[in-house]
Short mmCIF file of N, CA and C in Angstrom, two decimals:
data_model
loop_
_atom_site.label_atom_id
_atom_site.label_comp_id
_atom_site.label_asym_id
_atom_site.label_seq_id
_atom_site.Cartn_x
_atom_site.Cartn_y
_atom_site.Cartn_z
N MET A 119 10.86 29.20 25.95
CA MET A 119 11.86 28.30 24.98
C MET A 119 12.56 29.08 23.64
N GLU A 120 13.69 29.01 23.79
CA GLU A 120 14.51 29.64 22.45
C GLU A 120 15.00 28.45 21.48
N LEU A 121 15.05 28.88 20.44
CA LEU A 121 15.40 27.49 19.18
C LEU A 121 16.72 27.55 19.45
N ASN A 122 17.75 28.47 20.17
CA ASN A 122 19.29 28.10 20.22
C ASN A 122 19.21 27.40 21.31
N GLY A 123 18.35 26.92 22.32
CA GLY A 123 18.44 26.38 23.38
C GLY A 123 17.87 24.99 23.41
N ILE A 124 17.22 24.22 22.21
CA ILE A 124 16.75 23.21 21.88
C ILE A 124 17.84 21.95 22.08
N LYS A 125 17.59 21.11 22.93
CA LYS A 125 18.77 19.73 23.13
C LYS A 125 17.74 18.57 23.13
N PRO A 126 18.38 17.46 22.60
CA PRO A 126 17.76 15.90 22.43
C PRO A 126 17.88 15.63 23.95
N ALA A 127 17.01 14.55 24.27
CA ALA A 127 16.68 14.36 25.51
C ALA A 127 17.79 13.69 26.09
N ALA A 128 18.25 13.58 27.33
CA ALA A 128 19.64 12.95 27.94
C ALA A 128 19.33 11.44 27.53
N GLY A 129 20.48 11.10 27.17
CA GLY A 129 20.87 9.94 26.83
C GLY A 129 20.02 9.38 25.16
N ALA A 130 19.57 10.10 24.31
CA ALA A 130 19.24 10.00 23.03
C ALA A 130 20.09 9.94 22.10
N LYS A 131 21.34 10.52 22.34
CA LYS A 131 22.50 10.76 21.46
C LYS A 131 23.74 10.31 22.27
N HIS A 132 24.44 9.38 21.38
CA HIS A 132 25.45 8.75 21.74
C HIS A 132 26.86 8.97 20.65
N ALA A 133 27.87 8.96 21.12
CA ALA A 133 29.08 8.83 20.29
C ALA A 133 28.83 7.39 19.29
N LYS A 134 29.31 7.67 18.24
CA LYS A 134 29.71 6.52 17.21
C LYS A 134 31.01 5.88 17.72
N ARG A 135 30.61 4.25 17.53
CA ARG A 135 31.86 3.70 17.90
C ARG A 135 33.05 3.78 16.61
N ARG A 136 34.28 4.24 17.28
CA ARG A 136 35.20 4.35 15.95
C ARG A 136 36.10 3.31 16.37
N VAL A 137 36.12 2.49 15.35
CA VAL A 137 36.86 1.46 15.69
C VAL A 137 38.20 1.30 14.86
N GLY A 138 39.56 0.91 15.28
CA GLY A 138 40.93 0.69 14.63
C GLY A 138 41.39 1.74 14.78
N ARG A 139 41.32 2.79 15.83
CA ARG A 139 41.67 3.96 16.18
C ARG A 139 42.75 3.87 17.49
N GLY A 140 43.46 2.50 17.25
CA GLY A 140 44.85 2.51 18.65
C GLY A 140 44.31 1.62 19.96
N ILE A 141 45.10 1.16 20.15
CA ILE A 141 45.10 0.88 21.43
C ILE A 141 44.18 0.99 23.00
N GLY A 142 44.80 2.58 22.75
CA GLY A 142 44.13 3.11 23.71
C GLY A 142 42.66 3.32 23.69
N SER A 143 42.12 3.27 22.92
CA SER A 143 40.32 3.36 22.42
C SER A 143 39.82 1.99 22.79
N GLY A 144 40.47 1.02 23.18
CA GLY A 144 39.62 -0.30 23.74
C GLY A 144 39.17 -0.91 22.04
N LEU A 145 39.19 -0.17 21.34
CA LEU A 145 38.77 -0.80 20.09
C LEU A 145 39.75 -1.03 18.58
N GLY A 146 41.31 -0.87 19.51
CA GLY A 146 42.59 -1.07 18.27
C GLY A 146 42.62 -2.32 17.67
N LYS A 147 43.60 -2.55 16.86
CA LYS A 147 43.93 -3.84 16.74
C LYS A 147 43.21 -4.79 15.79
N THR A 148 42.02 -5.56 16.49
CA THR A 148 41.19 -6.08 15.98
C THR A 148 39.93 -5.65 15.60
N ALA A 149 39.69 -4.63 16.42
CA ALA A 149 38.51 -3.63 16.19
C ALA A 149 37.18 -4.53 16.77
N GLY A 150 37.59 -5.25 17.77
CA GLY A 150 36.15 -5.91 18.39
C GLY A 150 35.78 -6.89 17.51
N ARG A 151 36.69 -7.54 16.79
CA ARG A 151 36.17 -8.78 15.91
C ARG A 151 36.80 -9.89 16.09
N GLY A 152 37.56 -9.89 17.53
CA GLY A 152 38.41 -10.95 18.07
C GLY A 152 39.51 -11.72 16.90
N HIS A 153 40.06 -12.71 17.29
CA HIS A 153 40.82 -13.38 16.48
C HIS A 153 40.40 -14.05 15.38
N LYS A 154 40.71 -14.20 14.19
CA LYS A 154 40.74 -15.08 13.25
C LYS A 154 39.17 -15.65 12.95
N GLY A 155 39.08 -16.33 12.09
CA GLY A 155 37.53 -16.71 11.91
C GLY A 155 36.85 -15.94 10.51
N GLN A 156 35.69 -16.61 10.18
CA GLN A 156 34.85 -15.79 9.42
C GLN A 156 34.65 -14.60 9.78
N LYS A 157 33.90 -14.29 11.12
CA LYS A 157 33.21 -13.17 11.44
C LYS A 157 34.31 -12.22 11.43
N SER A 158 35.76 -12.38 11.27
CA SER A 158 36.76 -11.30 11.58
C SER A 158 37.17 -10.95 10.28
N ARG A 159 36.91 -11.81 9.14
CA ARG A 159 37.07 -11.38 8.01
C ARG A 159 36.60 -10.26 7.22
N SER A 160 37.01 -9.38 6.31
CA SER A 160 35.80 -8.37 5.83
C SER A 160 34.93 -9.29 4.80
N GLY A 161 33.73 -8.91 4.66
CA GLY A 161 32.81 -9.84 3.49
C GLY A 161 32.52 -11.19 4.26
N GLY A 162 33.26 -11.43 5.31
CA GLY A 162 32.90 -12.67 5.41
C GLY A 162 31.56 -12.95 6.60
N TYR A 163 30.71 -13.48 5.84
CA TYR A 163 29.54 -13.57 6.79
C TYR A 163 28.96 -15.10 6.36
N HIS A 164 27.69 -15.35 7.16
CA HIS A 164 26.67 -16.29 6.45
C HIS A 164 25.46 -15.65 6.17
N LYS A 165 24.66 -16.50 5.51
CA LYS A 165 23.16 -16.04 5.56
C LYS A 165 22.18 -16.18 6.67
N VAL A 166 21.30 -15.66 6.72
CA VAL A 166 20.41 -15.81 7.91
C VAL A 166 19.99 -17.11 8.10
N GLY A 167 19.81 -17.79 9.39
CA GLY A 167 19.46 -19.05 9.42
C GLY A 167 20.65 -20.19 9.45
N PHE A 168 21.54 -19.80 8.91
CA PHE A 168 22.65 -20.91 8.48
C PHE A 168 23.28 -21.10 10.02
N GLU A 169 23.35 -22.69 9.73
CA GLU A 169 24.12 -23.06 11.30
C GLU A 169 25.37 -24.39 10.95
N GLY A 170 25.80 -23.36 10.02
CA GLY A 170 27.26 -24.14 9.77
C GLY A 170 27.08 -25.63 9.38
N GLY A 171 26.18 -25.58 8.40
CA GLY A 171 25.97 -27.30 7.55
C GLY A 171 24.98 -27.81 8.22
N GLN A 172 24.84 -27.51 9.68
CA GLN A 172 24.02 -28.38 10.11
C GLN A 172 22.40 -28.17 9.46
N MET A 173 21.42 -29.05 9.52
CA MET A 173 19.99 -28.71 8.96
C MET A 173 19.63 -27.58 9.81
N PRO A 174 19.37 -26.73 9.22
CA PRO A 174 19.05 -25.22 9.87
C PRO A 174 17.19 -25.88 10.43
N LEU A 175 16.96 -25.02 11.40
CA LEU A 175 15.74 -25.27 12.03
C LEU A 175 14.61 -25.11 11.41
N GLN A 176 14.20 -24.16 10.51
CA GLN A 176 13.35 -23.92 9.16
C GLN A 176 13.35 -25.00 8.56
N ARG A 177 14.12 -25.49 8.35
CA ARG A 177 14.33 -26.97 7.72
C ARG A 177 13.68 -28.06 8.22
N ARG A 178 14.07 -28.14 9.56
CA ARG A 178 13.59 -29.58 10.49
C ARG A 178 12.46 -29.63 11.14
N LEU A 179 11.76 -28.43 11.15
CA LEU A 179 10.32 -28.48 11.31
C LEU A 179 9.34 -28.68 10.15
N PRO A 180 8.47 -29.27 10.52
CA PRO A 180 7.43 -29.69 9.35
C PRO A 180 6.62 -28.44 8.97
N LYS A 181 6.08 -28.94 7.76
CA LYS A 181 5.44 -27.64 6.63
C LYS A 181 3.84 -27.87 7.53
N ARG A 182 3.37 -26.92 7.86
CA ARG A 182 1.74 -26.92 8.40
C ARG A 182 1.00 -25.79 8.50
N GLY A 183 -0.08 -26.30 7.89
CA GLY A 183 -1.18 -25.22 7.85
C GLY A 183 -1.15 -24.61 6.73
N PHE A 184 -2.61 -23.71 6.22
CA PHE A 184 -2.60 -23.10 4.79
C PHE A 184 -3.60 -21.99 5.20
N LYS A 185 -3.56 -20.87 4.61
CA LYS A 185 -4.39 -19.71 4.51
C LYS A 185 -5.17 -19.04 3.36
N SER A 186 -6.14 -19.70 3.11
CA SER A 186 -6.57 -18.94 1.74
C SER A 186 -6.23 -17.49 1.61
N ALA A 187 -5.92 -17.44 0.37
CA ALA A 187 -5.85 -15.73 -0.06
C ALA A 187 -7.12 -15.31 -0.45
N LEU A 188 -8.04 -16.14 -0.50
CA LEU A 188 -9.63 -15.77 -1.02
C LEU A 188 -10.34 -15.33 0.18
N LEU A 189 -9.82 -15.52 1.65
CA LEU A 189 -10.55 -15.50 2.86
C LEU A 189 -10.57 -13.52 3.01
N LYS A 190 -9.67 -12.69 2.36
CA LYS A 190 -9.85 -11.38 2.17
C LYS A 190 -10.91 -10.86 1.93
N PHE A 191 -11.70 -11.78 0.80
CA PHE A 191 -13.11 -11.34 -0.11
C PHE A 191 -14.30 -11.67 1.07
N ASN A 192 -14.07 -12.26 2.31
CA ASN A 192 -15.11 -12.32 3.04
C ASN A 192 -15.20 -11.36 4.16
N ALA A 193 -16.88 -11.28 4.36
CA ALA A 193 -17.04 -10.39 5.83
C ALA A 193 -18.00 -10.96 6.50
N GLU A 194 -17.92 -10.53 7.92
CA GLU A 194 -19.10 -10.41 8.77
C GLU A 194 -19.71 -9.77 9.06
N VAL A 195 -20.83 -9.71 9.30
CA VAL A 195 -21.68 -8.64 10.03
C VAL A 195 -22.68 -9.12 11.40
N THR A 196 -22.63 -8.53 12.29
CA THR A 196 -23.45 -8.89 13.31
C THR A 196 -24.99 -8.74 13.44
N LEU A 197 -25.92 -9.03 13.92
CA LEU A 197 -27.08 -8.70 14.20
C LEU A 197 -27.12 -7.20 14.97
N GLY A 198 -26.27 -7.29 15.96
CA GLY A 198 -26.02 -6.20 16.56
C GLY A 198 -25.69 -4.83 15.73
N ASP A 199 -24.76 -4.82 14.59
CA ASP A 199 -24.73 -4.00 13.78
C ASP A 199 -25.86 -3.68 12.83
N LEU A 200 -26.70 -4.75 12.53
CA LEU A 200 -27.86 -4.29 11.60
C LEU A 200 -28.70 -3.62 12.37
N GLU A 201 -28.82 -3.84 13.57
CA GLU A 201 -29.66 -2.97 14.54
C GLU A 201 -29.43 -1.68 14.46
N LYS A 202 -27.95 -1.45 14.52
CA LYS A 202 -27.75 0.03 14.54
C LYS A 202 -27.70 0.81 13.35
N LEU A 203 -27.71 -0.13 12.29
CA LEU A 203 -27.69 0.63 11.15
C LEU A 203 -29.24 0.90 10.62
N ALA A 204 -29.21 2.38 9.98
CA ALA A 204 -30.70 3.15 10.27
C ALA A 204 -31.13 2.79 8.48
N ALA A 205 -31.67 1.32 8.28
CA ALA A 205 -31.86 1.41 6.95
C ALA A 205 -33.01 0.10 7.04
N ALA A 206 -34.18 0.34 6.18
CA ALA A 206 -34.80 -1.28 6.16
C ALA A 206 -34.57 -1.71 5.16
N GLU A 207 -33.70 -1.62 4.11
CA GLU A 207 -33.39 -2.76 3.12
C GLU A 207 -31.67 -2.59 3.25
N VAL A 208 -30.98 -3.63 3.06
CA VAL A 208 -29.30 -3.95 3.37
C VAL A 208 -29.00 -4.53 2.20
N ASP A 209 -28.10 -3.86 1.46
CA ASP A 209 -27.04 -4.84 0.82
C ASP A 209 -25.56 -4.57 0.90
N VAL A 210 -24.82 -5.31 0.03
CA VAL A 210 -23.52 -5.29 0.28
C VAL A 210 -22.94 -3.55 0.32
N LEU A 211 -23.62 -2.68 -0.93
CA LEU A 211 -22.65 -1.65 -1.12
C LEU A 211 -23.40 -0.79 0.48
N SER A 212 -24.48 -0.76 1.15
CA SER A 212 -25.06 -0.15 1.77
C SER A 212 -24.11 -0.44 3.09
N LEU A 213 -23.70 -1.54 3.32
CA LEU A 213 -22.85 -2.30 4.49
C LEU A 213 -21.36 -1.06 3.86
N LYS A 214 -20.80 -1.32 3.08
CA LYS A 214 -19.65 -0.56 2.59
C LYS A 214 -19.68 0.89 2.76
N GLN A 215 -20.57 1.43 2.30
CA GLN A 215 -20.73 2.69 2.94
C GLN A 215 -20.83 3.24 4.35
N ALA A 216 -21.70 2.34 4.76
CA ALA A 216 -21.43 2.38 6.49
C ALA A 216 -20.46 2.24 7.37
N GLY A 217 -19.64 1.50 6.63
CA GLY A 217 -18.13 1.30 7.09
C GLY A 217 -18.18 -0.02 8.08
N LEU A 218 -18.91 -0.90 7.80
CA LEU A 218 -19.45 -2.01 8.59
C LEU A 218 -18.32 -3.37 8.03
N ILE A 219 -18.33 -3.07 6.76
CA ILE A 219 -17.16 -4.12 6.18
C ILE A 219 -16.14 -3.55 5.45
N ALA A 220 -15.47 -4.03 4.58
CA ALA A 220 -13.94 -3.40 4.30
C ALA A 220 -14.57 -3.33 2.61
N GLU A 221 -13.85 -2.51 1.99
CA GLU A 221 -14.51 -2.17 0.43
C GLU A 221 -14.15 -3.22 -0.26
N ILE A 222 -12.83 -4.27 -0.34
CA ILE A 222 -12.15 -5.21 -0.86
C ILE A 222 -13.80 -6.57 -0.78
N ALA A 223 -14.53 -6.53 0.23
CA ALA A 223 -15.16 -7.68 0.55
C ALA A 223 -15.99 -8.01 -0.55
N LYS A 224 -16.38 -9.14 -0.89
CA LYS A 224 -17.80 -9.92 -1.93
C LYS A 224 -18.30 -10.31 -1.71
N VAL A 225 -18.49 -11.50 -0.56
CA VAL A 225 -19.12 -12.08 0.27
C VAL A 225 -19.44 -11.48 1.89
N VAL A 226 -20.51 -11.39 2.26
CA VAL A 226 -21.12 -11.14 3.60
C VAL A 226 -21.97 -11.98 3.77
N LYS A 227 -21.67 -12.41 5.18
CA LYS A 227 -22.80 -13.18 5.99
C LYS A 227 -22.92 -12.58 7.43
N VAL A 228 -24.40 -12.79 7.59
CA VAL A 228 -24.67 -12.37 9.04
C VAL A 228 -24.63 -13.31 10.13
N ILE A 229 -23.78 -13.07 11.03
CA ILE A 229 -23.72 -13.95 11.97
C ILE A 229 -24.73 -13.90 13.34
N ASN A 230 -24.79 -14.55 14.17
CA ASN A 230 -26.08 -14.52 15.24
C ASN A 230 -25.34 -14.11 16.46
N THR A 231 -24.95 -12.85 16.54
CA THR A 231 -24.30 -12.13 17.76
C THR A 231 -25.22 -10.65 17.84
N GLY A 232 -25.58 -10.23 19.23
CA GLY A 232 -26.32 -9.49 19.43
C GLY A 232 -27.65 -9.34 19.04
N THR A 233 -28.86 -8.42 18.96
CA THR A 233 -29.95 -8.62 18.97
C THR A 233 -30.56 -7.86 17.95
N LEU A 234 -31.52 -8.34 17.30
CA LEU A 234 -32.31 -7.41 16.19
C LEU A 234 -33.86 -7.49 16.53
N THR A 235 -34.12 -6.02 16.74
CA THR A 235 -35.63 -5.78 16.95
C THR A 235 -36.57 -5.53 15.61
N LYS A 236 -35.90 -4.63 14.79
CA LYS A 236 -36.65 -4.02 13.53
C LYS A 236 -36.47 -4.99 12.49
N ALA A 237 -37.56 -5.16 11.64
CA ALA A 237 -37.64 -5.78 10.30
C ALA A 237 -36.61 -5.18 9.16
N ILE A 238 -35.81 -5.98 8.88
CA ILE A 238 -34.77 -5.39 7.72
C ILE A 238 -34.80 -6.42 6.46
N LYS A 239 -34.56 -6.14 5.42
CA LYS A 239 -34.71 -6.69 4.03
C LYS A 239 -33.24 -6.93 3.93
N LEU A 240 -32.98 -8.11 3.67
CA LEU A 240 -31.00 -8.20 3.15
C LEU A 240 -31.15 -8.62 1.99
N THR A 241 -30.62 -8.21 1.18
CA THR A 241 -30.26 -8.17 -0.41
C THR A 241 -29.04 -8.95 -0.58
N GLY A 242 -28.95 -10.13 -1.43
CA GLY A 242 -27.36 -10.47 -1.58
C GLY A 242 -26.27 -10.77 -0.46
N ILE A 243 -26.86 -10.88 0.39
CA ILE A 243 -26.21 -11.20 1.79
C ILE A 243 -26.59 -12.29 2.53
N GLY A 244 -25.56 -13.61 3.12
CA GLY A 244 -25.99 -14.54 3.59
C GLY A 244 -26.12 -14.74 5.06
N ALA A 245 -26.45 -15.49 5.44
CA ALA A 245 -26.57 -15.57 6.82
C ALA A 245 -26.73 -16.64 7.59
N THR A 246 -25.92 -17.19 8.82
CA THR A 246 -26.07 -18.16 9.33
C THR A 246 -27.32 -18.68 9.86
N ALA A 247 -27.50 -20.11 10.27
CA ALA A 247 -28.87 -20.74 10.78
C ALA A 247 -29.64 -19.56 11.85
N GLY A 248 -28.89 -19.85 12.70
CA GLY A 248 -29.61 -18.90 13.96
C GLY A 248 -29.55 -17.39 13.32
N ALA A 249 -28.89 -16.69 12.86
CA ALA A 249 -29.03 -15.19 12.63
C ALA A 249 -30.27 -15.43 11.27
N LYS A 250 -30.45 -16.21 10.60
CA LYS A 250 -31.90 -16.20 9.72
C LYS A 250 -32.93 -16.52 10.78
N SER A 251 -32.79 -17.15 11.49
CA SER A 251 -34.31 -17.21 12.22
C SER A 251 -34.69 -16.20 13.11
N ALA A 252 -33.59 -15.40 13.73
CA ALA A 252 -33.28 -14.15 14.22
C ALA A 252 -34.14 -13.12 13.65
N ILE A 253 -33.55 -12.96 12.15
CA ILE A 253 -33.94 -12.14 11.23
C ILE A 253 -35.54 -12.17 10.86
N GLU A 254 -35.96 -13.30 10.61
CA GLU A 254 -37.31 -13.48 10.54
C GLU A 254 -38.16 -13.46 11.45
N ALA A 255 -37.67 -13.72 12.58
CA ALA A 255 -38.68 -13.55 14.00
C ALA A 255 -38.75 -12.15 13.97
N ALA A 256 -37.85 -11.22 13.66
CA ALA A 256 -38.27 -9.66 13.78
C ALA A 256 -38.72 -9.24 12.61
N GLY A 257 -39.51 -9.84 12.03
CA GLY A 257 -40.10 -9.55 10.62
C GLY A 257 -39.47 -9.24 9.59
N GLY A 258 -38.19 -9.73 9.56
CA GLY A 258 -37.24 -9.28 8.38
C GLY A 258 -37.12 -10.30 7.24
N SER A 259 -36.69 -10.11 6.09
CA SER A 259 -36.46 -11.21 5.10
C SER A 259 -34.89 -11.40 4.48
N LEU A 260 -34.57 -12.36 3.81
CA LEU A 260 -33.35 -12.83 3.38
C LEU A 260 -33.55 -13.07 1.75
N VAL A 261 -33.12 -12.00 0.77
CA VAL A 261 -33.38 -12.27 -0.42
C VAL A 261 -32.27 -13.08 -1.50
#
């Protein structure tokens, strides 16, 4: 391969549409804008979602739902994740360092997914009822 032989892939480049360059080009006179009307004029257009004065779809539909901005500070850890973690004592900082939760997380909760066989002491971490019983059955504790 030579630098002077490099070409773009076939069909990757195409000629720019040159409007208003005579009748023979196929885009002369009205330049592909049709006759009259708002869209034929320079600067004439409408805002996104405008339906000619009819009540727009986004205003006809009811507002629904709510997503709390505080959810981004919550994180979940499974029992399977704790099993893989090579630590006897686990806190929020150690989970962040292990990459199991996001750096932004403040509230962490253990959920009952997977199995736990080793005893782990959890500090400052919550757990669901099923996860709590599984941790205590393995000889661990929640503080």
